[in-house]
């Protein structure tokens, strides 16, 4: 098989420069301070993963830097907006700028053109980070155009001065087409061809090779814009064009009868991947290629496969190895007697971890649950480091606390950390989803501790703060009865408790609060006083004060009914209505001599009497039964 490899394949100078800068910075700062890249340094997963192994963390937003240790932030090769530079420096991080020089040149151009009063037209993909970065350097309004339809529809103001610039990896022929459409509109336009020369050369070389071969291989990351364009160009010339990231992605059966093949690669594709594909296609026979495409695996490795059969207690996976992988029920889940046919289907793709390359019968023994547990532990470790709030279901209620599971990793929440109050019955949490934070993470000792209490305390503190900011003395608010005692009731106001004292439960007399209120009752109360964190409540609303109408109801001479509430030696106190009591003096009980009120009256008895005195200022009312018994003439004589 003849193989034609494009001379321009692989890293362009700008990408190589950026990647080299990250590796150099990583070696220099190892053990001194962390290294971050703002966005993936290039569009290639293989390179990004290798850098992650060396400790380089990819940051996708400024917010992510808030809780990270101060270190070096390397600006990606695609560049970023000016405001991002300023924000990173303001947070105290050191910046290393790996922006491609060609992209940096565009930043300078749009800035200068903006100073000249020109609006900017960017020919490119609006979702591409390079284009978004360019827009961040525009001083005047900017628009992104990537299709003929958008160019035709574009309509700036008549007096607008414009500058047309291009994404460095945009197709040159398409760029010319869009420029022609825009320029026909007759505006004052500067057109600057900012397509990278290396990109144009790479695209032309791909077109030339693809037109000569039976099959074409384009190597690069699926998210790479310039690789996608190489694929589109090659596909127009050769229908047998394959877009791959590594040799493993190649369908080798398609090359069995191929006489010659072309190979090119995007600007973000490392040379080692290109070399691997080129060597394989050049030096190996088809049988050797097919054999090489089969995976070599080892114990502990994570593999991905497709489910080809499911039994009640066993899953069979095609993992691209010479033998199939087997996941038994016990290695899939801790759930006893789980029917695997109810959770997995033929055709599903799943990952598993290799326990044994050969289980004694030539098959690969895999585990799914242990992989999930490892991922769960990593998830818990991240949550522990970031103080993240997790939510999980309670799977076991133990003597000393609760057990929850996060992605097959277990977390223990001690009884003392389950709630901010004493919980006598933890059983009520079984099967419930609860939120918590990880306060101790030591998987080697199987000690991963969760804390729900601090979340409840923090939530209550926030609600309390919001409540006190909201309420004032005199407000009428809704609450719920939380506890009832002999002296009053505590009312939950949604952030703090208020005390409704027995003396404030009614305008009348309340003997036992428990007969009036029950725990859980909804209640409307008046805020009587606020002292620090203490809230005094009342049910004695001013508009319901019985003394407001007492002067009319209980005017002197009125005959009224009341209930004997209590008695003394000198008389009986009669409740005319809740909050209004009157005195029936012993001398006014009867025309006959009465030694003690108790001799003729009983507590709770309903009596009829005449009002003989009303003092609104002192809120005193005097009654007389005797006055009702005296004949009218006798009353007149006495007066």
XYZ file of C-alpha atoms in Angstrom, residues 15-511:
497
model
C 0.367 25.516 18.353
C 3.827 24.015 18.894
C 4.897 27.207 20.640
C 1.870 27.092 22.961
C 2.295 23.418 23.855
C 6.037 23.827 24.465
C 5.342 26.802 26.739
C 2.986 24.733 28.928
C 5.426 21.839 29.268
C 8.285 24.242 30.066
C 6.203 26.119 32.634
C 5.048 22.841 34.215
C 8.643 21.632 34.642
C 9.727 25.016 35.992
C 6.907 25.349 38.538
C 6.776 21.713 39.665
C 6.452 21.677 43.435
C 6.478 25.498 43.582
C 3.028 26.615 42.455
C 0.130 25.184 40.415
C -0.170 25.718 36.668
C -3.497 26.323 34.921
C -4.503 26.873 31.303
C -7.403 29.167 30.496
C -9.335 26.786 28.278
C -7.679 23.713 26.662
C -4.297 24.924 25.407
C -5.157 23.437 21.967
C -8.052 21.440 20.501
C -6.606 17.992 21.151
C -7.789 15.684 23.952
C -4.614 13.575 23.902
C -2.386 16.584 24.606
C -4.755 17.998 27.230
C -4.981 14.633 29.047
C -1.179 14.281 29.055
C -0.859 17.757 30.583
C -3.485 16.913 33.192
C -1.380 13.923 34.244
C 1.451 16.379 34.856
C -0.808 18.451 37.096
C -1.972 21.119 34.651
C -5.590 22.035 35.335
C -7.885 23.451 32.642
C -9.912 26.483 33.784
C -13.062 27.272 31.806
C -14.223 30.444 33.579
C -13.012 33.184 35.891
C -15.332 31.909 38.631
C -13.290 28.690 38.868
C -10.251 30.703 39.996
C -12.072 32.021 43.085
C -11.245 29.087 45.352
C -8.004 27.893 43.718
C -4.455 28.417 45.039
C -2.584 31.302 43.400
C -0.387 30.109 40.540
C 0.368 30.585 36.853
C -2.404 30.859 34.261
C -1.344 30.140 30.673
C -3.515 31.766 28.009
C -4.546 29.253 25.339
C -3.222 29.455 21.774
C -6.611 30.724 20.566
C -6.299 33.831 22.747
C -8.857 35.430 25.051
C -10.584 38.805 25.483
C -8.737 41.726 27.057
C -11.055 41.725 30.092
C -10.017 38.167 30.943
C -6.340 39.188 31.151
C -7.280 42.030 33.481
C -9.507 39.866 35.672
C -6.864 37.140 36.079
C -4.204 39.679 37.075
C -6.631 41.338 39.498
C -7.054 37.998 41.283
C -3.284 37.826 41.833
C -2.398 35.102 39.309
C 0.708 35.250 37.109
C -0.040 35.177 33.356
C 1.950 33.423 30.632
C 0.576 34.368 27.203
C 0.685 31.447 24.736
C -1.630 33.144 22.219
C -0.600 32.308 18.646
C 1.350 35.291 17.184
C -0.976 35.304 14.159
C -4.003 35.576 16.474
C -2.265 38.265 18.544
C -1.721 40.218 15.321
C -5.505 40.147 14.708
C -6.114 41.489 18.242
C -3.844 44.450 17.418
C -5.528 44.994 14.027
C -9.108 45.150 15.359
C -7.957 47.447 18.158
C -6.290 49.872 15.723
C -9.190 49.714 13.267
C -11.555 50.448 16.126
C -9.554 53.540 17.058
C -10.051 54.628 13.433
C -13.815 54.358 13.978
C -14.321 51.196 11.935
C -16.818 48.503 12.934
C -15.391 44.987 12.691
C -16.674 42.103 10.518
C -15.105 38.780 11.557
C -15.309 35.967 9.009
C -15.392 32.763 11.071
C -17.288 30.541 13.477
C -18.934 32.566 16.289
C -18.646 29.569 18.653
C -14.878 29.216 18.138
C -12.769 30.486 21.089
C -10.406 32.321 18.713
C -13.306 34.354 17.316
C -14.704 35.042 20.777
C -11.270 36.219 21.866
C -10.994 38.562 18.851
C -14.351 40.111 19.702
C -12.986 40.844 23.162
C -10.404 43.214 21.618
C -12.876 45.167 19.453
C -13.371 48.777 20.516
C -16.290 49.244 18.112
C -19.336 47.064 17.305
C -18.448 43.678 15.790
C -20.343 40.995 13.886
C -19.375 37.412 12.982
C -20.308 36.009 9.554
C -19.631 32.425 8.478
C -22.028 31.763 5.571
C -23.114 33.300 2.286
C -26.655 33.646 3.653
C -25.399 35.685 6.600
C -23.277 37.825 4.285
C -26.257 38.519 2.009
C -28.432 39.445 4.989
C -25.786 41.713 6.534
C -26.881 45.360 6.426
C -24.868 47.959 8.386
C -25.686 51.658 8.650
C -25.127 53.699 5.458
C -22.378 55.759 7.032
C -20.578 52.837 8.643
C -16.835 52.377 8.125
C -15.953 48.689 8.236
C -12.963 46.385 8.558
C -13.158 42.729 7.467
C -10.865 40.295 9.294
C -10.770 36.478 9.296
C -10.393 33.601 11.727
C -6.878 32.255 11.084
C -8.085 28.757 10.173
C -10.974 29.780 7.901
C -11.132 28.362 4.361
C -9.485 30.906 2.039
C -11.802 30.327 -0.948
C -14.860 30.690 1.255
C -13.341 33.820 2.799
C -12.978 35.372 -0.677
C -16.583 34.450 -1.511
C -17.969 36.158 1.605
C -15.764 39.235 1.152
C -17.039 39.653 -2.422
C -20.655 39.535 -1.229
C -20.053 42.131 1.483
C -17.954 44.441 -0.686
C -20.656 44.593 -3.395
C -22.757 46.481 -0.887
C -20.466 49.489 -1.580
C -19.453 50.514 1.936
C -16.165 52.032 3.118
C -14.437 48.741 3.861
C -10.887 47.699 4.731
C -10.336 44.001 3.994
C -7.418 42.287 5.754
C -6.589 38.665 4.943
C -5.618 37.254 8.329
C -5.837 33.564 7.400
C -2.666 31.860 8.633
C -0.384 30.972 5.728
C 0.267 27.569 7.302
C -3.490 26.919 7.271
C -3.809 27.820 3.592
C -0.826 25.624 2.665
C -2.190 22.733 4.728
C -5.634 22.977 3.099
C -4.231 23.157 -0.438
C -1.912 20.214 0.173
C -4.820 18.143 1.573
C -6.881 18.938 -1.535
C -4.046 17.910 -3.843
C -3.308 14.590 -2.058
C -6.995 13.662 -1.696
C -7.501 14.050 -5.451
C -4.835 11.378 -6.144
C -5.594 8.572 -3.638
C -8.188 5.825 -3.108
C -8.594 6.728 0.574
C -7.756 9.741 2.735
C -7.107 9.831 6.481
C -7.512 13.127 8.362
C -6.125 13.041 11.918
C -7.199 15.480 14.600
C -9.459 16.229 17.522
C -13.203 16.277 16.823
C -13.459 19.776 18.311
C -10.680 21.193 16.093
C -12.023 23.707 13.581
C -9.040 23.509 11.197
C -9.113 19.680 11.191
C -12.826 19.739 10.407
C -12.076 21.969 7.387
C -9.340 19.578 6.212
C -11.871 16.752 6.390
C -14.454 18.728 4.394
C -11.874 19.644 1.716
C -10.602 16.055 1.463
C -14.116 14.605 1.319
C -14.928 16.720 -1.749
C -11.964 15.168 -3.561
C -12.116 11.630 -2.129
C -15.332 9.985 -0.918
C -13.325 7.457 1.138
C -12.155 10.058 3.664
C -11.837 9.079 7.332
C -11.766 11.518 10.286
C -9.905 9.959 13.262
C -8.253 11.058 16.498
C -5.872 8.093 16.881
C -5.081 4.833 15.116
C -7.618 3.007 17.299
C -10.469 4.957 15.652
C -9.577 3.631 12.186
C -11.820 0.985 10.604
C -9.026 -1.139 9.125
C -11.379 -3.417 7.214
C -12.033 -0.514 4.840
C -8.379 -0.608 3.638
C -8.217 -4.249 2.621
C -8.304 -3.483 -1.134
C -6.882 0.063 -1.074
C -3.858 0.699 -3.323
C -2.841 4.109 -2.033
C -3.834 6.278 0.909
C -3.205 9.890 1.861
C -2.652 11.217 5.367
C -2.948 14.764 6.701
C -3.491 16.185 10.164
C -4.799 19.325 11.817
C -2.636 21.971 13.409
C -3.396 20.616 16.905
C -2.369 17.008 16.186
C 0.836 15.822 17.959
C 3.543 14.328 15.725
C 3.619 11.035 17.655
C -0.017 10.295 16.689
C 0.673 11.129 13.022
C 3.769 8.948 13.087
C 1.840 6.050 14.641
C -0.765 6.105 11.852
C 1.825 6.630 9.090
C 4.058 3.806 10.330
C 1.146 1.415 10.713
C -0.173 2.089 7.218
C 3.290 2.005 5.610
C 4.977 -0.990 7.180
C 2.272 -3.473 8.126
C 0.222 -5.875 6.063
C -3.551 -5.802 6.432
C -3.462 -8.814 8.754
C -0.855 -7.112 10.914
C -2.889 -3.908 11.008
C -5.965 -5.816 12.063
C -4.042 -7.595 14.811
C -2.481 -4.320 15.946
C -5.921 -2.735 16.181
C -6.915 -5.263 18.838
C -6.358 -3.887 22.320
C -3.761 -5.129 24.728
C -5.144 -4.934 28.234
C -3.874 -5.481 31.761
C -5.321 -5.973 35.226
C -6.636 -2.735 36.696
C -7.145 -1.070 33.311
C -10.444 0.696 32.552
C -11.956 -0.500 29.271
C -15.032 0.446 27.286
C -17.193 -2.046 25.448
C -20.548 -2.766 23.863
C -23.029 -5.149 25.489
C -23.502 -8.159 23.183
C -25.491 -10.358 25.591
C -27.266 -10.008 28.944
C -28.307 -12.827 31.247
C -30.010 -12.706 34.603
C -26.679 -12.848 36.422
C -24.095 -11.952 33.754
C -23.226 -9.254 31.190
C -21.013 -9.983 28.164
C -19.103 -7.092 26.586
C -17.197 -6.726 23.327
C -14.173 -4.727 24.504
C -12.170 -4.861 21.247
C -9.926 -7.556 22.686
C -9.409 -11.079 21.406
C -11.685 -12.264 24.223
C -14.979 -10.890 25.484
C -15.379 -9.264 28.883
C -17.669 -10.707 31.587
C -19.370 -8.777 34.396
C -21.035 -11.012 36.976
C -23.984 -9.859 39.062
C -21.813 -9.490 42.167
C -19.386 -7.286 40.221
C -22.145 -5.129 38.787
C -23.947 -4.104 41.972
C -24.244 -4.735 45.708
C -27.989 -5.269 45.283
C -28.792 -8.897 46.086
C -30.594 -10.974 43.399
C -30.635 -8.081 40.934
C -31.823 -9.218 37.489
C -29.235 -7.653 35.173
C -31.694 -7.818 32.256
C -33.706 -5.059 33.947
C -30.814 -2.588 34.056
C -28.698 -3.300 30.940
C -29.654 -3.822 27.289
C -27.840 -5.308 24.314
C -26.153 -2.493 22.410
C -25.468 -0.363 25.499
C -21.965 1.074 25.830
C -20.388 0.886 29.262
C -17.050 1.137 31.031
C -15.621 -1.467 33.402
C -12.364 -2.286 35.157
C -10.288 -5.384 34.388
C -10.029 -7.780 37.347
C -8.416 -10.698 35.483
C -7.263 -10.757 31.853
C -7.929 -14.502 31.818
C -10.533 -15.922 34.194
C -9.400 -19.488 33.474
C -11.798 -19.929 30.566
C -10.136 -17.449 28.219
C -12.488 -14.596 29.091
C -11.761 -11.238 30.708
C -13.292 -10.808 34.159
C -14.524 -7.228 34.650
C -16.004 -5.198 37.485
C -18.476 -2.365 37.122
C -19.278 -1.597 40.739
C -15.632 -1.172 41.785
C -15.045 1.267 38.952
C -18.090 3.231 40.064
C -16.819 3.157 43.646
C -13.438 4.540 42.518
C -15.160 7.228 40.511
C -17.375 7.878 43.512
C -14.324 8.242 45.766
C -12.812 10.699 43.295
C -16.132 12.543 43.272
C -16.118 12.628 47.066
C -12.501 13.796 47.162
C -13.321 16.683 44.834
C -16.372 17.522 46.928
C -14.235 17.426 50.105
C -11.595 19.739 48.600
C -14.191 22.142 47.163
C -16.539 22.019 50.192
C -19.300 21.047 47.767
C -22.802 20.215 48.993
C -23.798 16.684 47.922
C -27.232 15.065 47.826
C -27.657 11.294 48.128
C -30.146 8.664 49.287
C -29.917 7.055 52.727
C -29.370 3.339 52.100
C -28.850 2.148 55.676
C -29.870 3.376 59.116
C -27.226 2.257 61.604
C -27.038 2.435 65.398
C -24.628 5.344 65.266
C -25.810 7.225 62.177
C -26.754 7.039 58.504
C -25.063 5.476 55.476
C -25.474 7.139 52.073
C -24.064 6.162 48.667
C -22.566 8.520 46.076
C -21.828 6.694 42.814
C -21.292 3.410 44.714
C -18.985 5.074 47.266
C -20.281 5.020 50.839
C -20.397 7.982 53.202
C -21.131 7.697 56.942
C -23.026 10.501 58.677
C -22.773 10.134 62.498
C -25.997 10.603 64.467
C -24.569 13.781 66.036
C -24.133 15.305 62.568
C -27.499 14.281 61.113
C -29.455 17.243 62.505
C -29.004 20.414 64.510
C -31.363 18.974 67.130
C -31.379 15.622 68.888
C -32.878 12.919 66.668
C -34.360 10.082 68.660
C -35.576 8.150 65.623
C -33.112 8.005 62.701
C -35.348 5.458 60.961
C -37.417 8.235 59.419
C -34.488 9.055 57.109
C -34.336 5.612 55.479
C -34.780 5.916 51.709
C -34.786 9.720 51.858
C -32.449 11.968 49.884
C -30.467 14.277 52.156
C -27.839 16.958 51.576
C -24.465 17.048 53.340
C -20.808 18.030 53.027
C -17.730 15.815 53.369
C -15.760 16.809 56.481
C -13.295 13.906 56.531
C -11.939 11.964 53.556
C -9.672 8.958 54.213
C -10.621 6.107 51.834
C -7.633 3.987 52.873
C -9.079 3.717 56.356
C -12.570 3.539 54.876
C -13.360 6.699 56.778
C -15.437 9.135 54.742
C -17.539 11.312 57.034
C -20.485 13.479 56.031
C -22.037 16.355 57.944
C -25.656 17.478 57.494
C -25.825 19.471 60.697
C -23.661 22.384 59.553
C -25.869 22.884 56.479
C -28.982 23.077 58.662
C -27.263 25.490 61.047
C -26.129 27.691 58.160
C -29.563 27.560 56.550
C -31.258 28.539 59.804
C -28.780 31.367 60.347
C -29.519 32.707 56.876
C -33.269 32.400 57.345
C -32.968 34.088 60.741
C -31.006 36.962 59.203
C -33.580 37.365 56.430
C -36.443 37.216 58.955
C -35.018 39.917 61.238
C -34.340 42.125 58.217
C -37.971 41.725 57.200
C -40.029 42.016 60.398
C -40.876 44.988 62.638
C -42.828 45.524 65.837
C -46.499 45.771 64.946
C -46.320 43.426 61.956
C -48.879 40.651 61.616
C -47.158 37.454 60.443
C -47.892 33.785 59.799
C -46.303 31.046 61.879
C -46.601 27.440 62.979
C -46.923 26.183 66.546
C -43.650 24.431 67.375
C -44.075 23.698 71.097
C -46.697 24.354 73.799
C -45.829 24.760 77.501
C -47.757 25.748 80.628
C -46.607 29.360 80.301
C -47.099 29.818 76.548
C -46.221 28.553 73.083
C -43.201 28.830 70.776
C -44.116 29.808 67.226
C -41.853 29.056 64.241
C -41.793 32.186 62.095
C -39.621 30.671 59.346
C -36.131 31.594 60.575
C -36.590 32.108 64.302
C -39.022 31.207 67.074
C -41.219 33.731 68.839
C -42.778 33.349 72.292
C -46.544 33.683 72.601
C -46.950 34.089 76.372
C -50.108 32.780 78.035
C -51.044 36.352 78.965
C -50.997 37.312 75.251
C -53.098 34.415 73.964
C -56.441 36.132 74.486
C -58.061 39.316 75.750
C -59.616 36.997 78.266
C -58.153 34.538 80.746
C -56.445 31.355 79.472
C -56.067 28.629 82.064
